mmCIF file of C-alpha atoms in Angstrom:
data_model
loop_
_atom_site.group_PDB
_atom_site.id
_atom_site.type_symbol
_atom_site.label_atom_id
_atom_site.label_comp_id
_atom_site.label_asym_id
_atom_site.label_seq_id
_atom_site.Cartn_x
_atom_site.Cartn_y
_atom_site.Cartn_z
ATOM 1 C CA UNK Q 1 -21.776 -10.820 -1.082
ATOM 2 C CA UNK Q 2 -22.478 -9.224 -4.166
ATOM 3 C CA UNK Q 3 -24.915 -6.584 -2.082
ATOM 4 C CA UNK Q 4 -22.065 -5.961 0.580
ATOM 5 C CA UNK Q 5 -19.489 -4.874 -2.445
ATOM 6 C CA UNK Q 6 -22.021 -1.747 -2.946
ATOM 7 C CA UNK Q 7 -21.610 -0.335 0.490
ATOM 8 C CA UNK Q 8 -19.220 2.233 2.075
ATOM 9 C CA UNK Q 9 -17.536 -0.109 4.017
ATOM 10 C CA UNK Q 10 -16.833 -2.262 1.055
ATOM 11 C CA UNK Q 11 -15.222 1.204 -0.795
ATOM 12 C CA UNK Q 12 -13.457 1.966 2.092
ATOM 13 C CA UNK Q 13 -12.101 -1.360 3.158
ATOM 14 C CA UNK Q 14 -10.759 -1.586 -0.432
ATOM 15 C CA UNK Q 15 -9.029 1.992 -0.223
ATOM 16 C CA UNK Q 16 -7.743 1.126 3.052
ATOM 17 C CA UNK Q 17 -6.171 -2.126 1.446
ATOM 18 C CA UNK Q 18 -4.856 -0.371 -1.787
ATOM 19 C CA UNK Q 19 -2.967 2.429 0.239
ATOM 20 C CA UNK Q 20 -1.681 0.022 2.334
ATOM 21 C CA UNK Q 21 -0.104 -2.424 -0.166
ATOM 22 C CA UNK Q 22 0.486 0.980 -2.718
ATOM 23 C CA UNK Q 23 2.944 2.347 0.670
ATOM 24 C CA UNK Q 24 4.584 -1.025 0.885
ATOM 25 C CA UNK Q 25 5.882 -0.938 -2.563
ATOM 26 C CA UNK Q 26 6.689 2.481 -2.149
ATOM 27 C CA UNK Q 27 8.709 1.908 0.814
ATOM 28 C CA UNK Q 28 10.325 -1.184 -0.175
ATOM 29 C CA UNK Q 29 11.839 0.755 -3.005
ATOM 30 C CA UNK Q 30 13.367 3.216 -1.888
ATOM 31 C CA UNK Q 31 10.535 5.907 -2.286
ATOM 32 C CA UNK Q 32 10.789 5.615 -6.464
ATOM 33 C CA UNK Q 33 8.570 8.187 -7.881
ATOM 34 C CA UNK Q 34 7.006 6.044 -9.970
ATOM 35 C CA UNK Q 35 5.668 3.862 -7.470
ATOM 36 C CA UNK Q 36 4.018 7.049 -4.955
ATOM 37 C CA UNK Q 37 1.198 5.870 -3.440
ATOM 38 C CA UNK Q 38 -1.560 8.075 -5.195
ATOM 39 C CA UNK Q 39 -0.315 6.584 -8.448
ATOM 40 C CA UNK Q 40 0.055 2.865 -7.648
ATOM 41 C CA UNK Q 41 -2.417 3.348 -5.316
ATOM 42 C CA UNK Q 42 -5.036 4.636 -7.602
ATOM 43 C CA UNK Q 43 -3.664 1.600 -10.292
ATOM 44 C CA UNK Q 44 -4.993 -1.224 -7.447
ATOM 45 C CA UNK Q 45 -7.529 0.589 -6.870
ATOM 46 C CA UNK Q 46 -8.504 0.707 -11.196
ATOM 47 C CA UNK Q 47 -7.532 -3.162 -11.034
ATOM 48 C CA UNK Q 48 -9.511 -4.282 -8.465
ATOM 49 C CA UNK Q 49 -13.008 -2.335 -9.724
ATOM 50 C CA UNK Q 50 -12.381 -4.157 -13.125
ATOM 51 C CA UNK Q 51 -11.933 -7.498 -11.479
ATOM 52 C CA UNK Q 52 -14.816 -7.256 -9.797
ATOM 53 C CA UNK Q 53 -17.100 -5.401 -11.929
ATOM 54 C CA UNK Q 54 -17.801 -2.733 -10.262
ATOM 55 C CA UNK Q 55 -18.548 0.703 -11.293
ATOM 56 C CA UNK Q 56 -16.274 3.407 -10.263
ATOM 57 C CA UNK Q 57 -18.851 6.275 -9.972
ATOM 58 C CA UNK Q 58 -20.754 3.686 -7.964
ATOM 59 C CA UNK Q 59 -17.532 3.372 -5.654
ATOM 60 C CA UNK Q 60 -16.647 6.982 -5.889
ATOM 61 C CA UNK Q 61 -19.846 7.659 -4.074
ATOM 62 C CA UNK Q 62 -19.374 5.073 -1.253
ATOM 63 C CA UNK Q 63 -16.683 6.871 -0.283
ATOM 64 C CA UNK Q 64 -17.523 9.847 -0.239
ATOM 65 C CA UNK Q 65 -16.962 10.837 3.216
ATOM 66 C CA UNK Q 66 -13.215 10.339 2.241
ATOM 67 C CA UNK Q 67 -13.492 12.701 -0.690
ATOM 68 C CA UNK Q 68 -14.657 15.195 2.295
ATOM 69 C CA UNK Q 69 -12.015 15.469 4.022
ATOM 70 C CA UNK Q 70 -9.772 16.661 1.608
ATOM 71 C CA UNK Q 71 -11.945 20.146 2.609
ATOM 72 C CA UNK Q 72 -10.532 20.910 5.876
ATOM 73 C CA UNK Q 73 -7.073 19.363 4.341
ATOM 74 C CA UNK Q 74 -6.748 22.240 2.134
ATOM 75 C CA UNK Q 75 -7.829 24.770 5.446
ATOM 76 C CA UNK Q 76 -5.060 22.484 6.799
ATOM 77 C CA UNK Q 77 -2.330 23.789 4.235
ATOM 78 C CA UNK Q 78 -2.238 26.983 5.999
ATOM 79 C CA UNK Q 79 -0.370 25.891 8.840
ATOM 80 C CA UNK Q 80 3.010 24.453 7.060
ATOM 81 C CA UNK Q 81 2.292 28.046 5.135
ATOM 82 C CA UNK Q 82 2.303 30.230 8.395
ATOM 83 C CA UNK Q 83 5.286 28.037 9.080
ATOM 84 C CA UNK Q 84 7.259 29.315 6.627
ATOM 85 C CA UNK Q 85 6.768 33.271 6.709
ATOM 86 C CA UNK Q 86 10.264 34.008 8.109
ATOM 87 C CA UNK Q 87 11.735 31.959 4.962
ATOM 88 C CA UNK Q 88 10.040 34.214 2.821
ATOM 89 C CA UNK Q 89 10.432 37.489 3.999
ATOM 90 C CA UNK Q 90 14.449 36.930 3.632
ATOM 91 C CA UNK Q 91 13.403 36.485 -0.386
ATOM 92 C CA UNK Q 92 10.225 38.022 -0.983
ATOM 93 C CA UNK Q 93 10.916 40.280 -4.002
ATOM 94 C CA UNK Q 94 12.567 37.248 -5.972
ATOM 95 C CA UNK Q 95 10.515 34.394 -5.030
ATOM 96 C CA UNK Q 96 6.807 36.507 -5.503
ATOM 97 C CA UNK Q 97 8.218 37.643 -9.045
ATOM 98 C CA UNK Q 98 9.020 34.011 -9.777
ATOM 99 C CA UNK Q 99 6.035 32.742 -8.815
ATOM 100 C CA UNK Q 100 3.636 35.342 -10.707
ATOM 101 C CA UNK Q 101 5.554 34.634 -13.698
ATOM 102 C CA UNK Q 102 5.843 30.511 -13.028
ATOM 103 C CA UNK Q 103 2.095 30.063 -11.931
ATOM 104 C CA UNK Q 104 1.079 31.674 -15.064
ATOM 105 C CA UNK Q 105 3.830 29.939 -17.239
ATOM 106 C CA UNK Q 106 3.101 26.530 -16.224
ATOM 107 C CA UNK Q 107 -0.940 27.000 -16.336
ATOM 108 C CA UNK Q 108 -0.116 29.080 -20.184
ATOM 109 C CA UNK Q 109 2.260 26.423 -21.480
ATOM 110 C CA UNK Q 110 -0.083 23.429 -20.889
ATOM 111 C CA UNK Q 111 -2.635 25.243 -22.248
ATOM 112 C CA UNK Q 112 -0.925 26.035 -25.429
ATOM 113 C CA UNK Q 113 0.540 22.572 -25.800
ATOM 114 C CA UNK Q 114 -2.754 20.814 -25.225
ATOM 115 C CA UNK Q 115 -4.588 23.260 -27.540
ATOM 116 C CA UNK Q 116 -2.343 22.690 -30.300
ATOM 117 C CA UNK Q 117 -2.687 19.084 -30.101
ATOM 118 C CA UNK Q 118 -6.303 19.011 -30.452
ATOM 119 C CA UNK Q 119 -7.837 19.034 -26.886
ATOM 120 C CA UNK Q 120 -11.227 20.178 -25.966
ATOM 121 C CA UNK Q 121 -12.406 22.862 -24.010
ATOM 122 C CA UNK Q 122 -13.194 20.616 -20.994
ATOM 123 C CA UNK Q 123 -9.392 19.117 -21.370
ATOM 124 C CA UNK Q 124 -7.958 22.579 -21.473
ATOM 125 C CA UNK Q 125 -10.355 23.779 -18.146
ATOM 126 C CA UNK Q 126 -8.475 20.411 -16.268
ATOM 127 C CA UNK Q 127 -5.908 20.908 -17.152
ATOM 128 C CA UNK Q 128 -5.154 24.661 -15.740
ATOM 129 C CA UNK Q 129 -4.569 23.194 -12.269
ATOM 130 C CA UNK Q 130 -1.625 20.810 -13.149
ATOM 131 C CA UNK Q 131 0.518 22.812 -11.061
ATOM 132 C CA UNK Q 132 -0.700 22.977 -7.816
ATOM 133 C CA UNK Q 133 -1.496 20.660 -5.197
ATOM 134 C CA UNK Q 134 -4.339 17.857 -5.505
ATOM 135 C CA UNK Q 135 -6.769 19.208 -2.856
ATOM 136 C CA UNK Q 136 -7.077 22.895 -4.147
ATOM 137 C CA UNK Q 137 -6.379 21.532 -7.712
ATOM 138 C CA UNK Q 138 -9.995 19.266 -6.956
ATOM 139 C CA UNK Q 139 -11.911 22.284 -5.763
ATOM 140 C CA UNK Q 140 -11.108 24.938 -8.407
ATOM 141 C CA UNK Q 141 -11.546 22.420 -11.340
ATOM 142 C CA UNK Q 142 -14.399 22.026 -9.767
ATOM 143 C CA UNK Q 143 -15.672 25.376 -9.903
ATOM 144 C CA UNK Q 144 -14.820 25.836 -12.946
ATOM 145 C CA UNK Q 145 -16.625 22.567 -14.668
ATOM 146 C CA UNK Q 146 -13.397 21.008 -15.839
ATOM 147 C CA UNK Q 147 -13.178 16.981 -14.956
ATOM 148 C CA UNK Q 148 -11.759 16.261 -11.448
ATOM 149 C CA UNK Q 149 -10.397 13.046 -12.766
ATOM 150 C CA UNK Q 150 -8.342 14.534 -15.222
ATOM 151 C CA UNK Q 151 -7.249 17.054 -13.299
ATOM 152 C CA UNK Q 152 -6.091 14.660 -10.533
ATOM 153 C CA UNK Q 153 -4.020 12.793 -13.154
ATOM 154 C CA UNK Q 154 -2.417 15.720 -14.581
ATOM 155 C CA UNK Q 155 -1.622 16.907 -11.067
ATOM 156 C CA UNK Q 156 -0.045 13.459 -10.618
ATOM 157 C CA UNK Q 157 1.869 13.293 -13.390
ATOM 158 C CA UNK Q 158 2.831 16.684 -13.258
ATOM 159 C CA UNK Q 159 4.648 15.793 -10.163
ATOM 160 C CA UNK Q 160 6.184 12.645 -12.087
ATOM 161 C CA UNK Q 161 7.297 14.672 -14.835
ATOM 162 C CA UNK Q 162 8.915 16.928 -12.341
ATOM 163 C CA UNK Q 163 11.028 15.120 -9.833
ATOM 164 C CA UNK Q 164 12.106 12.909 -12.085
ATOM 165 C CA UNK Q 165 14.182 15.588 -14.437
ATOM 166 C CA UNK Q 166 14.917 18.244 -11.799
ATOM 167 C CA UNK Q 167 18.432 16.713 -11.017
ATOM 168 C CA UNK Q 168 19.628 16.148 -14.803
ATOM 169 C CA UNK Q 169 17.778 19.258 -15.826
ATOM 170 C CA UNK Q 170 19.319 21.682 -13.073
ATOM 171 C CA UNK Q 171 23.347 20.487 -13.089
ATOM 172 C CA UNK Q 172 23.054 21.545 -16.832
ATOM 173 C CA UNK Q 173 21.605 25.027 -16.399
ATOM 174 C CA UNK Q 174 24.381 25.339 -13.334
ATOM 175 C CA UNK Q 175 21.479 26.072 -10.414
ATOM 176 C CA UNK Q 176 23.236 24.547 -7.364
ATOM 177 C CA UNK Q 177 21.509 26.671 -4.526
ATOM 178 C CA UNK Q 178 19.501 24.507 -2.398
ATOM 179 C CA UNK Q 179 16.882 27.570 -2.042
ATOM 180 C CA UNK Q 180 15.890 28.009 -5.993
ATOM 181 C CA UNK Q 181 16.454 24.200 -6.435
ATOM 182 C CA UNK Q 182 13.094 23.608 -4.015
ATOM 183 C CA UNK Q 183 11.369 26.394 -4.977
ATOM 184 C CA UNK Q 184 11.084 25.766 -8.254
ATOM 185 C CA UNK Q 185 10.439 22.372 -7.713
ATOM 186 C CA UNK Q 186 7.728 23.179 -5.524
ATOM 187 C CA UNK Q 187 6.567 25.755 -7.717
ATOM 188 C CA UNK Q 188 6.222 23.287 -11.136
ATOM 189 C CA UNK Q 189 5.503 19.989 -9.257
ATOM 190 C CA UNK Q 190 3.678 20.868 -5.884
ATOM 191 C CA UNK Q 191 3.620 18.170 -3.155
ATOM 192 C CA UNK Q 192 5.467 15.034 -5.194
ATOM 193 C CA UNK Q 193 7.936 17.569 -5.857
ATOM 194 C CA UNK Q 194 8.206 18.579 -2.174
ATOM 195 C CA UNK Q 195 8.587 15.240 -0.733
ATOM 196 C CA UNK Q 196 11.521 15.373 -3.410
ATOM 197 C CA UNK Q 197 12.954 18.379 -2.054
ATOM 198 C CA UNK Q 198 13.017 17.289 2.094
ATOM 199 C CA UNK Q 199 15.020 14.612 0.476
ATOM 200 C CA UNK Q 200 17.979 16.822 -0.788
ATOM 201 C CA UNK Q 201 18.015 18.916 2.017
ATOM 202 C CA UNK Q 202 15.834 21.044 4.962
ATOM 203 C CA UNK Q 203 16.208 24.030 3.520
ATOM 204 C CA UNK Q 204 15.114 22.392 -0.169
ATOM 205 C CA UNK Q 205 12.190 21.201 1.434
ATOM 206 C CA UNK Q 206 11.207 24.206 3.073
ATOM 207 C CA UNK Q 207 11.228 26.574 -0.216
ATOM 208 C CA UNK Q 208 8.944 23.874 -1.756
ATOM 209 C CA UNK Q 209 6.692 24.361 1.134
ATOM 210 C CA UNK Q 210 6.721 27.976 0.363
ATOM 211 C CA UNK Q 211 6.185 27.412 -3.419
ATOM 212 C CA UNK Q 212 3.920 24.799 -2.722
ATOM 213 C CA UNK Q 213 1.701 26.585 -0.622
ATOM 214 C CA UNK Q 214 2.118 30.286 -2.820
ATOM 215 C CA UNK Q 215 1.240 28.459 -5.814
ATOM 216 C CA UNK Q 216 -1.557 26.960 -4.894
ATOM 217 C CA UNK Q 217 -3.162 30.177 -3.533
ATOM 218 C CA UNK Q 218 -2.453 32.099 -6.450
ATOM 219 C CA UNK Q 219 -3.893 29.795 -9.333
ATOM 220 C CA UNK Q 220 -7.103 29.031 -7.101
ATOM 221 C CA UNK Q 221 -6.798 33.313 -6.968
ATOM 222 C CA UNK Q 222 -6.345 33.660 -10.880
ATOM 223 C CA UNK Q 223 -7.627 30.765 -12.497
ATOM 224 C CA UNK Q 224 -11.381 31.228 -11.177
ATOM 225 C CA UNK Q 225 -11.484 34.972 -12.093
ATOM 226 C CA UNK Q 226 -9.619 34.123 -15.573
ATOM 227 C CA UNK Q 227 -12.179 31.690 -16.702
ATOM 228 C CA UNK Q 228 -15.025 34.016 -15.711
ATOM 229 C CA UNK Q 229 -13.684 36.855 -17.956
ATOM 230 C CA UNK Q 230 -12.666 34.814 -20.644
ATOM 231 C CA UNK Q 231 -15.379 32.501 -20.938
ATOM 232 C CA UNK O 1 -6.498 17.045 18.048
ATOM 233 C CA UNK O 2 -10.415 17.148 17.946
ATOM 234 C CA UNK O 3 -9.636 21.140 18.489
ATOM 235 C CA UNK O 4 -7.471 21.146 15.603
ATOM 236 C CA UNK O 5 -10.532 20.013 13.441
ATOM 237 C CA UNK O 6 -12.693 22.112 15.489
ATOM 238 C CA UNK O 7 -10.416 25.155 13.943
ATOM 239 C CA UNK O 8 -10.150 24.137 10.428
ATOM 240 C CA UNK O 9 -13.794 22.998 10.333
ATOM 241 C CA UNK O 10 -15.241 26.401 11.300
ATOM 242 C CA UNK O 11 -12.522 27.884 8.801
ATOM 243 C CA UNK O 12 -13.873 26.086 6.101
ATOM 244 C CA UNK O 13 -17.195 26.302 6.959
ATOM 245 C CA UNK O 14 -16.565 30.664 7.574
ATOM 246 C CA UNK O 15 -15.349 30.089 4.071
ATOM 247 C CA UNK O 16 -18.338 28.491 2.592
ATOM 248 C CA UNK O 17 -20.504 31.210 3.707
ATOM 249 C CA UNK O 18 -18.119 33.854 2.626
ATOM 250 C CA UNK O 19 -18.351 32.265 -0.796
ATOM 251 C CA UNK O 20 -22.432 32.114 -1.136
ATOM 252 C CA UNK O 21 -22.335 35.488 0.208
ATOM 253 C CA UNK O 22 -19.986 37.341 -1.888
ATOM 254 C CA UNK O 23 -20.507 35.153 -4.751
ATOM 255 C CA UNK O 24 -16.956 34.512 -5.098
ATOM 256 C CA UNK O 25 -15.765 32.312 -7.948
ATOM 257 C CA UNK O 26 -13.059 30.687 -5.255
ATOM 258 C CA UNK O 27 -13.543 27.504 -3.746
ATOM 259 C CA UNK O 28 -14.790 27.787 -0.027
ATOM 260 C CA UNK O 29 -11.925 25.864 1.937
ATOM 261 C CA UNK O 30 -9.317 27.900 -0.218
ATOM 262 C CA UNK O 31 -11.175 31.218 1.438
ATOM 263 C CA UNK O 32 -10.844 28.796 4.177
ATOM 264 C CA UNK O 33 -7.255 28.286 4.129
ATOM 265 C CA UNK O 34 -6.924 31.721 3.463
ATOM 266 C CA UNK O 35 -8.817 32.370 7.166
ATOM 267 C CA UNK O 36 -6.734 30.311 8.927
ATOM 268 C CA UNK O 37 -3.094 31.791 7.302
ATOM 269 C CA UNK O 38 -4.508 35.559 8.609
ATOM 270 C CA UNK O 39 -5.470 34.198 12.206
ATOM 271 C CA UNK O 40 -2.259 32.062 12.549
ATOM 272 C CA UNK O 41 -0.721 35.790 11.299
ATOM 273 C CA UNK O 42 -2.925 38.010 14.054
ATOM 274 C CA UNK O 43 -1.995 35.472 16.667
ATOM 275 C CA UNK O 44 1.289 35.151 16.279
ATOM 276 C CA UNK O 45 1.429 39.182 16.491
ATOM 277 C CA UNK O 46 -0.515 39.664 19.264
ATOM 278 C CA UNK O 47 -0.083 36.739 21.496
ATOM 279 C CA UNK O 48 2.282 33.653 20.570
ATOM 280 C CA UNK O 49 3.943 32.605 17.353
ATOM 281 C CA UNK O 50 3.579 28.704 17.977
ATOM 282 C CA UNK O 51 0.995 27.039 16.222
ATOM 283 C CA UNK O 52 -1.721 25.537 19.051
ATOM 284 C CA UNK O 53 -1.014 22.497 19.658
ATOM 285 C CA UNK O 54 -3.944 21.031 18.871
ATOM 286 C CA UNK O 55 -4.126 22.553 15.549
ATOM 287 C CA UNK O 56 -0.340 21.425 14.664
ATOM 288 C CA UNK O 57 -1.853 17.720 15.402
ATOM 289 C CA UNK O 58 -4.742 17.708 13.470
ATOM 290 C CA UNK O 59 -3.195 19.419 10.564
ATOM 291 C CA UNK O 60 -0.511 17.481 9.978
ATOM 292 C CA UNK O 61 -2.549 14.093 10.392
ATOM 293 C CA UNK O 62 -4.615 15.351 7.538
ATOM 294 C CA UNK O 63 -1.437 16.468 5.619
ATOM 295 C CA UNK O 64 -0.024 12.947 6.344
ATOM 296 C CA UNK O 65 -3.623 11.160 5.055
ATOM 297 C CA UNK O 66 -3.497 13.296 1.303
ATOM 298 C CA UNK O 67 -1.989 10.481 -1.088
ATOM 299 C CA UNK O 68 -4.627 8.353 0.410
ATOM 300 C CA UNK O 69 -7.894 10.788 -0.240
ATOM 301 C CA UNK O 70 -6.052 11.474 -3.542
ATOM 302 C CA UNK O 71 -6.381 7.578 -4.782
ATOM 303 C CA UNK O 72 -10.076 7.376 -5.146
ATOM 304 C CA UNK O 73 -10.209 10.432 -7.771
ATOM 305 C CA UNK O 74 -6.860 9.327 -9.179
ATOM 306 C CA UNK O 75 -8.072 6.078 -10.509
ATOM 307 C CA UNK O 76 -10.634 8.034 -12.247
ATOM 308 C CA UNK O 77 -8.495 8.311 -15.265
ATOM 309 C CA UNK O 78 -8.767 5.174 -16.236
ATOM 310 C CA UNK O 79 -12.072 5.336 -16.648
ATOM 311 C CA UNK O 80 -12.696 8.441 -18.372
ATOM 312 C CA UNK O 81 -14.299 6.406 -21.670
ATOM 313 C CA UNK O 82 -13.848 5.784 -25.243
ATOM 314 C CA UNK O 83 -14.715 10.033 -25.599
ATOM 315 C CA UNK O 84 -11.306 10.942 -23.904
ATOM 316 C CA UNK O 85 -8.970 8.932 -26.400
ATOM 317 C CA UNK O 86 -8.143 11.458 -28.438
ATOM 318 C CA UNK O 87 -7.414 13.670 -25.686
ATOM 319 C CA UNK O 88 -4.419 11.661 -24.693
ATOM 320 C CA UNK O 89 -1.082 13.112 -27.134
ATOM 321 C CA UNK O 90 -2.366 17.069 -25.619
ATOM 322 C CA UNK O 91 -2.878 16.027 -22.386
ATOM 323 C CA UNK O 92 0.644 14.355 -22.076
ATOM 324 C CA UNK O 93 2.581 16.532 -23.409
ATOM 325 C CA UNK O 94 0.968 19.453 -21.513
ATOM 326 C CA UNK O 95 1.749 17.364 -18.005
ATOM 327 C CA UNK O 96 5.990 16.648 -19.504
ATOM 328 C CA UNK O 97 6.890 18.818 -21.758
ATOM 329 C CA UNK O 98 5.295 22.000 -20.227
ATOM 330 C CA UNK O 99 6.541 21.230 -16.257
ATOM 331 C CA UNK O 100 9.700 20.825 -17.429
ATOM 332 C CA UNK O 101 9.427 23.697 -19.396
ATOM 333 C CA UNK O 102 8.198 25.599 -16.060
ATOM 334 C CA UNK O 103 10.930 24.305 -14.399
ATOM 335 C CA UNK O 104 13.324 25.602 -16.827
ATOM 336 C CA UNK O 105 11.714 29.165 -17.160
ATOM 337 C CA UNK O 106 11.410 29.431 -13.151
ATOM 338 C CA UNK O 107 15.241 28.443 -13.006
ATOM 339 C CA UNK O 108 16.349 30.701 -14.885
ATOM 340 C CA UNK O 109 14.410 33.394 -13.680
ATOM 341 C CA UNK O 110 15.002 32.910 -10.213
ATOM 342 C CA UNK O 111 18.851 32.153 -10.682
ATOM 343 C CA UNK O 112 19.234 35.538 -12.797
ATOM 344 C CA UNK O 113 16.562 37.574 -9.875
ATOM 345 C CA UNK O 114 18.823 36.715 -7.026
ATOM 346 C CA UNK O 115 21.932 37.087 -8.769
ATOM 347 C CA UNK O 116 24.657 38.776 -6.469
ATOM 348 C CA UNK O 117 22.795 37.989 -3.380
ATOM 349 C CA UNK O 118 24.774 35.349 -1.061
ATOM 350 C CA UNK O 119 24.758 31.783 -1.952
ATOM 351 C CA UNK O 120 22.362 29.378 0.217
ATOM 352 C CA UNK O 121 23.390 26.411 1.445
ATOM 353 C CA UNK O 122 24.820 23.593 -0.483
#
């Protein structure tokens, strides 16, 4: 047994399991941000390598094939993007100007914050990605030697942090137009924040798209060539 | 379906090798993506502006599989080691106070941009 637990179909059999039992508490209730299934998923997944010992870069590399296919997801992201051209042309000026300023903002504010608190370079370089969505977030962190797990879990709870303030946060600052509601929750909290949106309304969920989709092209745009001149 | 991946596979791949060539500091499925936006865009000008079938399918099955590739890496924070304690106070605040600081700043921006446009939907 103990020889079977190193093999791919071991890794994947458990991932398979985890996701499954992560979207059944999601589901059950009532899609609560808390429990989405890359987060509980991900905590069965932490659970069950302790349990049994195992290593995780051991596991990580049994399933790798998985960890592949999150390449042509990201080509995939195109197609919601093409999707939503009409949306944007209606609101172009606005929505690009917010999103030059909000990519940057969100990428300039962690950076600050973590900084000041005493992080390290490598912290800081995973942390630039927080904003945008997991796949493109893996790939530029990547590139630019930052740590993909710690990227992934700021991307997570980036999303978290986001859906679960947007209501309180926009009654009090009086933004009641479905448009700017998604976009900038789709701008700050990428694909949790999405999912989020569809729920208020269509038209909520399709801005996200949009901000989603912007966002993510323009930090895996900037942060690349910013880290190469600054570093 | 197997189209669809037939598509985004030779995007990606189209990206890869724009990459190496140009020695671009992007990833190569984000050049990818990139690919794939422009031909949807050419198409849909010169011929049809449906996405192929095929290419709808596969995409969105992918789209649909993302919380699941995202586990794996996910549970990698918890075991990122003794030398990542003290990163912990910087890296949460950065992830809550600065999205909701985003938030905030995008908001407001936004709201005060499209000012005296009509109202969307409510």
């Amino acid at each position: 047994m103990t020889e079977l637990m190193h093999t791919p179909l071991f890794g994947l059999t458990l991932t398979l399991l985890a996701y499954q039992c992560a979207m059944w508490a999601y589901t059950r209730s009532g899609k609560m941000a808390m429990l989405h299934p890359t987060i509980s998923g991900a905590v069965l997944i932490a659970v069950a390598l302790k349990a049994l010992q195992l290593d995780y870069f051991a596991y990580y590399q049994d399933i790798n094939w998985l960890n592949f296919l999150l390449g042509p997801a990201t080509v995939a992201l195109a197609v919601p993007l093409y999707r939503q051209l009409p949306l944007l042309r209606e609101l172009a000026g606005p929505l690009l100007v917010t999103l030059f300023f909000g990519a940057t903002f969100a990428c300039a504010s962690a950076l600050l914050l973590a900084w000041w608190l005493g992080a390290t370079q490598e912290t800081l370089l995973s942390l630039m990605t927080k904003s945008i969505t997991t796949p493109i977030a893996i790939t530029v962190t990547e590139e630019i030697g930052g740590i993909t797990s710690v990227a992934v879990g700021s991307v997570i709870l980036t999303g978290v942090a986001g859906i679960t303030t947007i209501s309180w946060l926009f009654e009090r600052l009086d933004i009641r137009d479905d448009r700017l509601w998604g976009f900038c929750l789709g701008l700050a909290a990428h694909a949790i924040g999405t999912s989020r949106a569809f729920e208020r309304s269509p038209v909520a969920g399709a801005f996200a798209s949009l901000a989603l989709c912007l966002t993510g092209a323009f930090t895996a745009l900037f942060v690349p060539l910013a880290v190469s001149w600054f570093a | 379906m197997l189209a669809g991946f037939l598509t985004l596979f030779t995007c990606q791949l189209a990206g890869e090798w724009l990459q190496r060539v140009l020695g671009l500091p992007l990833p190569g499925q984000v050049l990818g993506m990139f690919l794939l936006f422009i031909l949807l865009c050419v198409r849909g000008a010169l011929r049809d502006d449906a996405v192929p079938e095929g290419l709808s399918q596969g995409s969105q099955r992918l789209i649909e599989l993302l919380p699941m590739l995202l586990m794996a890496p996910a549970a990698g924070v918890f075991f990122l080691g003794a030398g990542f304690a003290d990163q912990w106070p910087g890296f949460i605040a950065a992830v809550s106070v600065g999205t909701v600081l985003t938030m905030i700043a995008c908001g407001l921006l936004l709201k005060m941009l499209t000012r005296g446009r009509k109202q969307g939907h409510d």
